[in-house]
Short mmCIF file of N, CA, C and O in Angstrom, two decimals:
data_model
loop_
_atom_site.label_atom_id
_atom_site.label_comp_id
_atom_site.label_asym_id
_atom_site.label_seq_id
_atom_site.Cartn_x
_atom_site.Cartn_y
_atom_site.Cartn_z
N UNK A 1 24.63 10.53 -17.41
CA UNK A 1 23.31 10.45 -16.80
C UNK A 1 22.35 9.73 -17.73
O UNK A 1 22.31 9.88 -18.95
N UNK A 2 21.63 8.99 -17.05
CA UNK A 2 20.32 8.08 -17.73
C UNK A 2 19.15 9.09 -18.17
O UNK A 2 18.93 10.15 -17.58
N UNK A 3 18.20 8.49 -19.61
CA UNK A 3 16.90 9.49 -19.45
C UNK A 3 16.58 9.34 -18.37
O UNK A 3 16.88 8.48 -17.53
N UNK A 4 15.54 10.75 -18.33
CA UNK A 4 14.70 11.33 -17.32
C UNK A 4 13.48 10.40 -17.34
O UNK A 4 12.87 10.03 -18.34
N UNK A 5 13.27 10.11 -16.18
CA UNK A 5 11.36 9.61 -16.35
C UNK A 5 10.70 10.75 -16.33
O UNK A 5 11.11 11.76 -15.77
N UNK A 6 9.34 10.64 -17.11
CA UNK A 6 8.80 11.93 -17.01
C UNK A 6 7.61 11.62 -15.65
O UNK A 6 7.02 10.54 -15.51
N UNK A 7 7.50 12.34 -15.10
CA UNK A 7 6.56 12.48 -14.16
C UNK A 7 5.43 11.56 -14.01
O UNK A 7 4.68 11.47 -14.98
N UNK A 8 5.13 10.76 -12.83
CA UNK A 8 3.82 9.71 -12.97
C UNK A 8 2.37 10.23 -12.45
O UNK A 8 2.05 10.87 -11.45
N UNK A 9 1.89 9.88 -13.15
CA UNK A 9 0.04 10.14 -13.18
C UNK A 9 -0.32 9.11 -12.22
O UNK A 9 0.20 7.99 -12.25
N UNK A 10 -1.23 9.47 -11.35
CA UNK A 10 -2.07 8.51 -10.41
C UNK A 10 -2.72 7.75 -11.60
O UNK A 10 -3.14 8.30 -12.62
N UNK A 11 -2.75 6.34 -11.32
CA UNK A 11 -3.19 5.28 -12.01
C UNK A 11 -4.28 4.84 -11.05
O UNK A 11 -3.98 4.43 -9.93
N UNK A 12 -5.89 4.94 -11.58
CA UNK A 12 -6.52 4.13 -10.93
C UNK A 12 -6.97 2.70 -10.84
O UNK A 12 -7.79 2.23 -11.63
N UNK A 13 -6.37 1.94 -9.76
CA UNK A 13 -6.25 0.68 -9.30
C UNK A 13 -7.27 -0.49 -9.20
O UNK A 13 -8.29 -0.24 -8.56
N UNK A 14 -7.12 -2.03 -9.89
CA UNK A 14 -8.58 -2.46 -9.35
C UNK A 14 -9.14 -2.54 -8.19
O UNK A 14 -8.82 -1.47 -7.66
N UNK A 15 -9.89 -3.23 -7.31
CA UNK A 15 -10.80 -3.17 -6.17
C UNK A 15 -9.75 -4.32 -5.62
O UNK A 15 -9.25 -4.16 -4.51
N UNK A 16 -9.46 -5.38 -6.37
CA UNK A 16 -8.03 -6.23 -6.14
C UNK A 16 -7.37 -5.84 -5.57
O UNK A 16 -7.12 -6.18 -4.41
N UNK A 17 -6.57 -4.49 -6.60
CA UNK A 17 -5.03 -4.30 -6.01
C UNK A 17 -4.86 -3.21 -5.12
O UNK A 17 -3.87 -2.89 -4.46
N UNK A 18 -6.64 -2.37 -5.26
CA UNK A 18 -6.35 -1.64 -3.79
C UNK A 18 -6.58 -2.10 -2.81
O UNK A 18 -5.73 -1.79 -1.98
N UNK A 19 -7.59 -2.91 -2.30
CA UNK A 19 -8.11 -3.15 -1.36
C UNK A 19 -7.83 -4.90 -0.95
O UNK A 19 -8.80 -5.66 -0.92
N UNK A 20 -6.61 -5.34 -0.69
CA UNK A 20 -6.14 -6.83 -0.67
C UNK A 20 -6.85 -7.46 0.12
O UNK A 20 -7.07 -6.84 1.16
N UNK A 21 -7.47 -8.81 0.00
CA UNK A 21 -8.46 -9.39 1.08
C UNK A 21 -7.38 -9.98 1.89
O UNK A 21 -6.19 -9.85 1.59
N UNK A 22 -7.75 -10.60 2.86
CA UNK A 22 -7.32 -11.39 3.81
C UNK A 22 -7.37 -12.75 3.37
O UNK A 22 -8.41 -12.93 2.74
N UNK A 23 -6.79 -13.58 3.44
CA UNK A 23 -7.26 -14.98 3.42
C UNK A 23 -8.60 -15.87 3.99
O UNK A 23 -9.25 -16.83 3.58
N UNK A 24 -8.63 -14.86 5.32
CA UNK A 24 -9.79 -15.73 5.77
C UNK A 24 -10.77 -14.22 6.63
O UNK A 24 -10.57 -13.56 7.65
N UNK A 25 -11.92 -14.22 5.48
CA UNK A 25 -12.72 -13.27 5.94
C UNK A 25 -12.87 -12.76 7.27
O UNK A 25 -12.86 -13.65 8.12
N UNK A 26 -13.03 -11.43 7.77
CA UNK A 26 -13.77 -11.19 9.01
C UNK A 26 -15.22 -11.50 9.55
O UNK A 26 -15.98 -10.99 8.72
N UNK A 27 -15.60 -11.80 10.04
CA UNK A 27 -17.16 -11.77 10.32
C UNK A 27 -17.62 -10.63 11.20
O UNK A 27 -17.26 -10.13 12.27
N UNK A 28 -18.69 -10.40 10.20
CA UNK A 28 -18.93 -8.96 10.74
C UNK A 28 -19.32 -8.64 12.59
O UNK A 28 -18.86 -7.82 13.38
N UNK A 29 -20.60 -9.94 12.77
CA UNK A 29 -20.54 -9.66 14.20
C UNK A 29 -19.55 -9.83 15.37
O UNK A 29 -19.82 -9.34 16.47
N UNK A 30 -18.09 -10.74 15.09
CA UNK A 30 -16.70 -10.62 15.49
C UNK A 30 -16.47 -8.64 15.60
O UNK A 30 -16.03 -8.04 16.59
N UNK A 31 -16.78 -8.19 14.68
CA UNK A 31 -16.23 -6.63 14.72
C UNK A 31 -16.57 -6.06 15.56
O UNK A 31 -15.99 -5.50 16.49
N UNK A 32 -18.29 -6.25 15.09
CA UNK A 32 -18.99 -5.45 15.89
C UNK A 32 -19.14 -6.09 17.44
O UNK A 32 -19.40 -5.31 18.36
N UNK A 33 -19.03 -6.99 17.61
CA UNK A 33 -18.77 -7.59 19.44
C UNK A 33 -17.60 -7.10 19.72
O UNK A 33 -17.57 -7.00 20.94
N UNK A 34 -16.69 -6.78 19.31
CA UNK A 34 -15.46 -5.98 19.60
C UNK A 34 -15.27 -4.61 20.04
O UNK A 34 -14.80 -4.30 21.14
N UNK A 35 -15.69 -3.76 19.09
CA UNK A 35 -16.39 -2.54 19.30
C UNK A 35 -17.14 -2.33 20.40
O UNK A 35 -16.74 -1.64 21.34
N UNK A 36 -18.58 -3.04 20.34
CA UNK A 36 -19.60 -3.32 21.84
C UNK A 36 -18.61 -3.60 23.19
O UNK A 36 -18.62 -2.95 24.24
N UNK A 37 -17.84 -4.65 22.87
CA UNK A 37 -17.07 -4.62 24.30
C UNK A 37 -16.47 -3.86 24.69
O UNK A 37 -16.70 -3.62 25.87
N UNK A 38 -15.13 -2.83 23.87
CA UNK A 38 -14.88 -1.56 24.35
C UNK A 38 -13.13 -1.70 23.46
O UNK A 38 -12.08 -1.07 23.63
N UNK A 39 -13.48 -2.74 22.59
CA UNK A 39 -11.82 -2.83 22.25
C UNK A 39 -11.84 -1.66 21.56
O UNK A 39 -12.84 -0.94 21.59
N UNK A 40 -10.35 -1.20 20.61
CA UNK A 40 -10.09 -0.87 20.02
C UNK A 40 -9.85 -1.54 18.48
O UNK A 40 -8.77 -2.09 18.26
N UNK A 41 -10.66 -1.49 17.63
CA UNK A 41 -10.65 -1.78 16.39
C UNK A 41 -9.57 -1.89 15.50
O UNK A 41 -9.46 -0.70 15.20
N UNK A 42 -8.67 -2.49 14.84
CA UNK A 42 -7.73 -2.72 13.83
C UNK A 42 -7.87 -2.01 13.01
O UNK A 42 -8.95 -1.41 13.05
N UNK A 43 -7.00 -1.69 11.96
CA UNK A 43 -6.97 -1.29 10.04
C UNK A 43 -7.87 -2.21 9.60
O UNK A 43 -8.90 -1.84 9.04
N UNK A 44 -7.56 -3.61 9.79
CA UNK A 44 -8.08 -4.23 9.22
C UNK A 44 -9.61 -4.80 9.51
O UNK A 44 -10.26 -5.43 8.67
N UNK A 45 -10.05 -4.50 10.78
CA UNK A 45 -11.36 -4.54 10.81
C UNK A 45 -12.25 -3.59 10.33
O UNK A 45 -13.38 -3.75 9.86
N UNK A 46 -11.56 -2.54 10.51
CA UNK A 46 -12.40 -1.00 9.75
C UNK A 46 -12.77 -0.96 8.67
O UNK A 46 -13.89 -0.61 8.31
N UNK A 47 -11.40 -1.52 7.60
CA UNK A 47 -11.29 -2.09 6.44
C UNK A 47 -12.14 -3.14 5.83
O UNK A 47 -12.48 -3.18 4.65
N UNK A 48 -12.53 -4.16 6.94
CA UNK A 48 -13.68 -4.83 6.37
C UNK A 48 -14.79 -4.38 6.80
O UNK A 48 -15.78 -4.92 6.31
N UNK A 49 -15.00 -3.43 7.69
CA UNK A 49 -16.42 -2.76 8.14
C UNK A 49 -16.84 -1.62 6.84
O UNK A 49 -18.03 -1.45 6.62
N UNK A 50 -16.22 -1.18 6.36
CA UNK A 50 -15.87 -0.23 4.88
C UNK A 50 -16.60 -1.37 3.63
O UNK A 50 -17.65 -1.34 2.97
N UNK A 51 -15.55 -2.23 3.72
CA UNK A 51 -15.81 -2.59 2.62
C UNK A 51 -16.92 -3.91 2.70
O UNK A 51 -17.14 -4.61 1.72
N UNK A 52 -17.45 -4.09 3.78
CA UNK A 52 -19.11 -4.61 3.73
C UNK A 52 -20.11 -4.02 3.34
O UNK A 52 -21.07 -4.39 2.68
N UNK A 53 -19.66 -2.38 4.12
CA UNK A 53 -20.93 -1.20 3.35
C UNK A 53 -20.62 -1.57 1.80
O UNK A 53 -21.53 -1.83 1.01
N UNK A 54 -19.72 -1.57 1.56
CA UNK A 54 -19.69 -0.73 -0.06
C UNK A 54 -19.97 -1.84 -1.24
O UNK A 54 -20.26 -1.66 -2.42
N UNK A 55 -19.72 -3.44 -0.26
CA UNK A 55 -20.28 -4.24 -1.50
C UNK A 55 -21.14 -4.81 -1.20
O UNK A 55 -21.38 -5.70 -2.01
N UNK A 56 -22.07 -4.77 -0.07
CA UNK A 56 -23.50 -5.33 0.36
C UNK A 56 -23.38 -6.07 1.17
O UNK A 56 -24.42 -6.64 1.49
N UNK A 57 -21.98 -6.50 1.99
CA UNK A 57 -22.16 -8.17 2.55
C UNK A 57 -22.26 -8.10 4.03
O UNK A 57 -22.05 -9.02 4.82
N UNK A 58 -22.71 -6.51 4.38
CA UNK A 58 -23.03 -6.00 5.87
C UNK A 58 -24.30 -6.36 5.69
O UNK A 58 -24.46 -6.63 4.50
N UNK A 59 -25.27 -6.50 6.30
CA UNK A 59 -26.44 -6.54 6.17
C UNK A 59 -27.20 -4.99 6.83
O UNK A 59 -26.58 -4.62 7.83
N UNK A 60 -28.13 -4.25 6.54
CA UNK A 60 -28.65 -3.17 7.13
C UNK A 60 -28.90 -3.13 8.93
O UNK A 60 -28.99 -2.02 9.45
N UNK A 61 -28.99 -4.17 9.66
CA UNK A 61 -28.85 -4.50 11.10
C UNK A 61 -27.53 -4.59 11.38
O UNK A 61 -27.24 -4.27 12.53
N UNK A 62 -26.34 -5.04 10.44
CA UNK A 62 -25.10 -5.32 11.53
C UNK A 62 -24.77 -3.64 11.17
O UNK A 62 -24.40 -3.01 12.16
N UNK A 63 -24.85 -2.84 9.87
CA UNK A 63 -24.39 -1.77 10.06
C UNK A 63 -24.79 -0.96 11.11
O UNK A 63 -23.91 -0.33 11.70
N UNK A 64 -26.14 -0.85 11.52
CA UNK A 64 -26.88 -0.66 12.45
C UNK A 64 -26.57 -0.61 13.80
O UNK A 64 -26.78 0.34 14.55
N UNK A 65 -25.89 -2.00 14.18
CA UNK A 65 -25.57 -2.16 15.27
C UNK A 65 -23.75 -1.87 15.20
O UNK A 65 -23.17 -2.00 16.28
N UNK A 66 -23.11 -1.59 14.26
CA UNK A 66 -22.10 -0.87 14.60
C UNK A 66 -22.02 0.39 15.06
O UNK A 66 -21.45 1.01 15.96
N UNK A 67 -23.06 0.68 13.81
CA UNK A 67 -23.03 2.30 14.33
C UNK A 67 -23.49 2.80 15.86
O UNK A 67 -23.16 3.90 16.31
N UNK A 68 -24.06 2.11 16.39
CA UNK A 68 -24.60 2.03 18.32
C UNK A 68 -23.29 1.80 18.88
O UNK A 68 -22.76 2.62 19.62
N UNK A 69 -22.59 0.31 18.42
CA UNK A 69 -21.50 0.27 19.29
C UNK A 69 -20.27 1.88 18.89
O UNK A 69 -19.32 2.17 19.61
N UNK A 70 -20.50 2.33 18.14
CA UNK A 70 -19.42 3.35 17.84
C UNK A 70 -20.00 4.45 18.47
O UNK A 70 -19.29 5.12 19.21
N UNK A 71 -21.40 4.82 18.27
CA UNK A 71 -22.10 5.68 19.48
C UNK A 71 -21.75 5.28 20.75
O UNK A 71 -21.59 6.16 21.60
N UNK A 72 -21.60 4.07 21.04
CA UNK A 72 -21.61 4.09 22.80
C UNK A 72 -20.59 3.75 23.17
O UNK A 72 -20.49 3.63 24.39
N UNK A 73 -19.42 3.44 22.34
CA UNK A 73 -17.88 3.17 22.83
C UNK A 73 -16.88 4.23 22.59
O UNK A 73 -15.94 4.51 23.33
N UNK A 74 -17.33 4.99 21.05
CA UNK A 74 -16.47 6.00 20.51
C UNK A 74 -15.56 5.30 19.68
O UNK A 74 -15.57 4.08 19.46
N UNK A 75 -14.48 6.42 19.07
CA UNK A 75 -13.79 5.57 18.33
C UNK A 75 -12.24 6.47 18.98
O UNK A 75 -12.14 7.61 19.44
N UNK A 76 -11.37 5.57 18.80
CA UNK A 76 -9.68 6.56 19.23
C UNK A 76 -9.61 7.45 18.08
O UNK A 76 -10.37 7.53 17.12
N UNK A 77 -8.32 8.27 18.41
CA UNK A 77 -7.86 8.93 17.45
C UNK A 77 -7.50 8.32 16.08
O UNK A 77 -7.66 8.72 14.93
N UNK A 78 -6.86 6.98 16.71
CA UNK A 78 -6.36 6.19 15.46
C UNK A 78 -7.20 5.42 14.43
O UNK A 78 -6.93 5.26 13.24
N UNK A 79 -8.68 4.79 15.35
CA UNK A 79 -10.08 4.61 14.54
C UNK A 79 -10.42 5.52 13.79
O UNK A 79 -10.68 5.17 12.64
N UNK A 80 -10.50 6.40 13.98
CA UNK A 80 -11.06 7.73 13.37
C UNK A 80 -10.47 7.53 11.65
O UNK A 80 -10.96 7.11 10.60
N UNK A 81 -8.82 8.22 12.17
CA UNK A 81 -7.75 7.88 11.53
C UNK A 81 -8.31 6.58 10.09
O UNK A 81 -8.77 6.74 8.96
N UNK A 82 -8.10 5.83 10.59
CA UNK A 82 -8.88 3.99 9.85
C UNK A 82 -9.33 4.16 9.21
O UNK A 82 -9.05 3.99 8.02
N UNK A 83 -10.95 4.88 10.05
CA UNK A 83 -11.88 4.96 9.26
C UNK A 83 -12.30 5.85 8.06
O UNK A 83 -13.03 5.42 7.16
N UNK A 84 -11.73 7.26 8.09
CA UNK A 84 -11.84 8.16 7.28
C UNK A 84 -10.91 7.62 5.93
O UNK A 84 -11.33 7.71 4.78
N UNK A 85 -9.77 7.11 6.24
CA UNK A 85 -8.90 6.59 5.09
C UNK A 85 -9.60 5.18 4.56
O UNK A 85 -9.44 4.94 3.37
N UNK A 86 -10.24 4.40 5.22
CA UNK A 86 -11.16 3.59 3.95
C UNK A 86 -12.34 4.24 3.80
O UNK A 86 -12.88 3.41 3.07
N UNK A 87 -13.10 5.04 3.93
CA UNK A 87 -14.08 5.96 3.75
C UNK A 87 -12.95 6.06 2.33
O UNK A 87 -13.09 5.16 1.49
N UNK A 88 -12.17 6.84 2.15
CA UNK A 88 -11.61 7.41 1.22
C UNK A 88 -11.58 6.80 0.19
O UNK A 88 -12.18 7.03 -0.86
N UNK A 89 -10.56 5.66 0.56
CA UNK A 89 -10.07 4.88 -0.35
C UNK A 89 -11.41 3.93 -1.10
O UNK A 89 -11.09 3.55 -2.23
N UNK A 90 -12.71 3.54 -0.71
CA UNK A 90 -13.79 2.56 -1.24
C UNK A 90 -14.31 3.50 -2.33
O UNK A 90 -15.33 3.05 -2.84
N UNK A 91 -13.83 4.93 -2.94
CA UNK A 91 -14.35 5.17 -3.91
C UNK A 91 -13.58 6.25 -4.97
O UNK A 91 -12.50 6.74 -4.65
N UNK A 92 -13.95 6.44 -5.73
CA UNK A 92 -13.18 7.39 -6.78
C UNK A 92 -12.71 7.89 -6.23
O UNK A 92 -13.29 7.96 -5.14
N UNK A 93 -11.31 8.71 -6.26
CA UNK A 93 -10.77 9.81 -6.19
C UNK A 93 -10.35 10.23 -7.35
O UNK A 93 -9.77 9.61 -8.24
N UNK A 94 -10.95 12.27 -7.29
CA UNK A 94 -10.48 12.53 -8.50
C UNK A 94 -9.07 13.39 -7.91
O UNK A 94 -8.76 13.80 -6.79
N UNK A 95 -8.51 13.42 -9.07
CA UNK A 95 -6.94 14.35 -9.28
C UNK A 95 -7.26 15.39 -9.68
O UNK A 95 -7.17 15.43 -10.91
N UNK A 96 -7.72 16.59 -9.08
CA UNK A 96 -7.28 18.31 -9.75
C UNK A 96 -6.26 18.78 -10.29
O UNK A 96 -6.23 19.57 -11.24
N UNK A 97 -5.34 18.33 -9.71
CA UNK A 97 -3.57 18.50 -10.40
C UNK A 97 -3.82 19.70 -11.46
O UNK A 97 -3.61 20.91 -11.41
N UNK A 98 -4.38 18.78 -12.47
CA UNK A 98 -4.09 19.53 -14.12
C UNK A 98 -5.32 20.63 -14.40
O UNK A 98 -5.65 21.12 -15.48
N UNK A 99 -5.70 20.78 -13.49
CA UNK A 99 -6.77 21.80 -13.40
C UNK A 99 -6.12 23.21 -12.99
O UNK A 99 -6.74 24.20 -13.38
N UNK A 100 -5.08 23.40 -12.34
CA UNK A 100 -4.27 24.35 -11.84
C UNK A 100 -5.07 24.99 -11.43
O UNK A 100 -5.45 25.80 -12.27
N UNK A 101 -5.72 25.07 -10.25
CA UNK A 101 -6.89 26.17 -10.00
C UNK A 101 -6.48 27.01 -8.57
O UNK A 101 -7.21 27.62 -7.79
N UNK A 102 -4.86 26.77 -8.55
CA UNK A 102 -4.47 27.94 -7.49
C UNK A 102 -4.41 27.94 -5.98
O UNK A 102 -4.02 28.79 -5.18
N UNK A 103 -5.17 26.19 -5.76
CA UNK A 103 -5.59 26.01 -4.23
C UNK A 103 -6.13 25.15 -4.00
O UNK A 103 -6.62 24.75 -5.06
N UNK A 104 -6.45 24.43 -3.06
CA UNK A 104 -7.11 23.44 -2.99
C UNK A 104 -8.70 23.55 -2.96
O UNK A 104 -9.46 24.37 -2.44
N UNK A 105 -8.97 22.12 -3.92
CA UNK A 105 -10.18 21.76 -4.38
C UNK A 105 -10.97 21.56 -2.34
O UNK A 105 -10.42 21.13 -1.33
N UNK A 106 -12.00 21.95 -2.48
CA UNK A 106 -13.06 21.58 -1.05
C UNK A 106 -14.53 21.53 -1.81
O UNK A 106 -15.04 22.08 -2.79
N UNK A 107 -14.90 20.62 -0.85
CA UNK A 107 -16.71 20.32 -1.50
C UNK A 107 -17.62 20.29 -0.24
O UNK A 107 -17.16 19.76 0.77
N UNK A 108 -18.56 20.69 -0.22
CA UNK A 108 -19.49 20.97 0.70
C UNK A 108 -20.58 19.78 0.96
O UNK A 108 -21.68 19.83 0.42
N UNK A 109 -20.24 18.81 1.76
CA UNK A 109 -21.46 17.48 1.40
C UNK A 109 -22.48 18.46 2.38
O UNK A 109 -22.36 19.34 3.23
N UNK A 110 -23.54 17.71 1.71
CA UNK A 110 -24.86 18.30 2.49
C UNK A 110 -25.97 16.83 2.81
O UNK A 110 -26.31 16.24 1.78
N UNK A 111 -26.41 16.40 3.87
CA UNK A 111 -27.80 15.84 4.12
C UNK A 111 -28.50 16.06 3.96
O UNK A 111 -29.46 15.34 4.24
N UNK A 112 -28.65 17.25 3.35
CA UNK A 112 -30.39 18.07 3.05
C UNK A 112 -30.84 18.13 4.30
O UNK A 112 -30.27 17.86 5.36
N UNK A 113 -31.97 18.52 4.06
CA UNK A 113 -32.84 18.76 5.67
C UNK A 113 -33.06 20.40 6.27
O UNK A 113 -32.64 21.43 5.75
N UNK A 114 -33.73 20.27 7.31
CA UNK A 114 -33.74 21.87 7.50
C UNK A 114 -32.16 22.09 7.94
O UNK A 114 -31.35 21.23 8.28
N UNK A 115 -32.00 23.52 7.82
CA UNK A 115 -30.95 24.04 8.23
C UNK A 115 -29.84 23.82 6.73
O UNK A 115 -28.71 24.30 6.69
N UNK A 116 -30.33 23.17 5.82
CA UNK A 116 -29.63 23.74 4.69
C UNK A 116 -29.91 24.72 3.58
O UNK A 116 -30.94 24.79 2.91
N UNK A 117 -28.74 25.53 3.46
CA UNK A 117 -29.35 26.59 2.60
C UNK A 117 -28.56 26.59 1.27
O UNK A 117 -28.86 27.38 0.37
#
């Protein structure tokens, strides 16, 4: 028998090698006219609807007007799906692992506002 590997540590990745561009950009109002019409959205449009928020190249109106078309079209199970996993993936994740704390880590986001206590 060969050595053992010892066990691998999540390595955090550049913005490169997680998030691979396309060759030829999306345009954002392509998405969002998509959405408005009633399609169903791609990985990869979600993926660039994600990652416009997160590096500025949405402008505050097209996010705007996604968020209407997603109010007034909805999203599938599988959008949802999309979207929560680049939600995820556009920012840190930490590892508890070595924390051994018996269970899983949960965090409470809050908006502030009334009704928080």
């Amino acid at each position: 028998m060969g050595a053992q590997r010892p066990p691998t540590r999540p390595v955090a990745l550049t913005d490169t090698e997680a998030k691979p561009r396309s060759a030829q950009p999306m345009l954002a109002q392509e998405i969002i006219r998509s959405k408005r019409d009633g399609a169903t959205l791609s990985r990869a449009q979600i993926d660039a609807f994600v990652r416009g928020l997160v590096d500025g190249s949405w402008s505050e109106g097209q996010a705007a007007a996604m968020a209407m078309a997603v109010f007034l079209k909805g999203l599938s199970d599988a959008e949802t799906v999309a979207l929560t996993q680049a939600m995820t993936g556009s920012g840190d994740v930490l590892d508890w692992a070595a924390a051994n704390l018996g269970g899983p880590v949960l965090d409470k986001h809050s908006t502030g506002g009334v009704g928080d206590k």
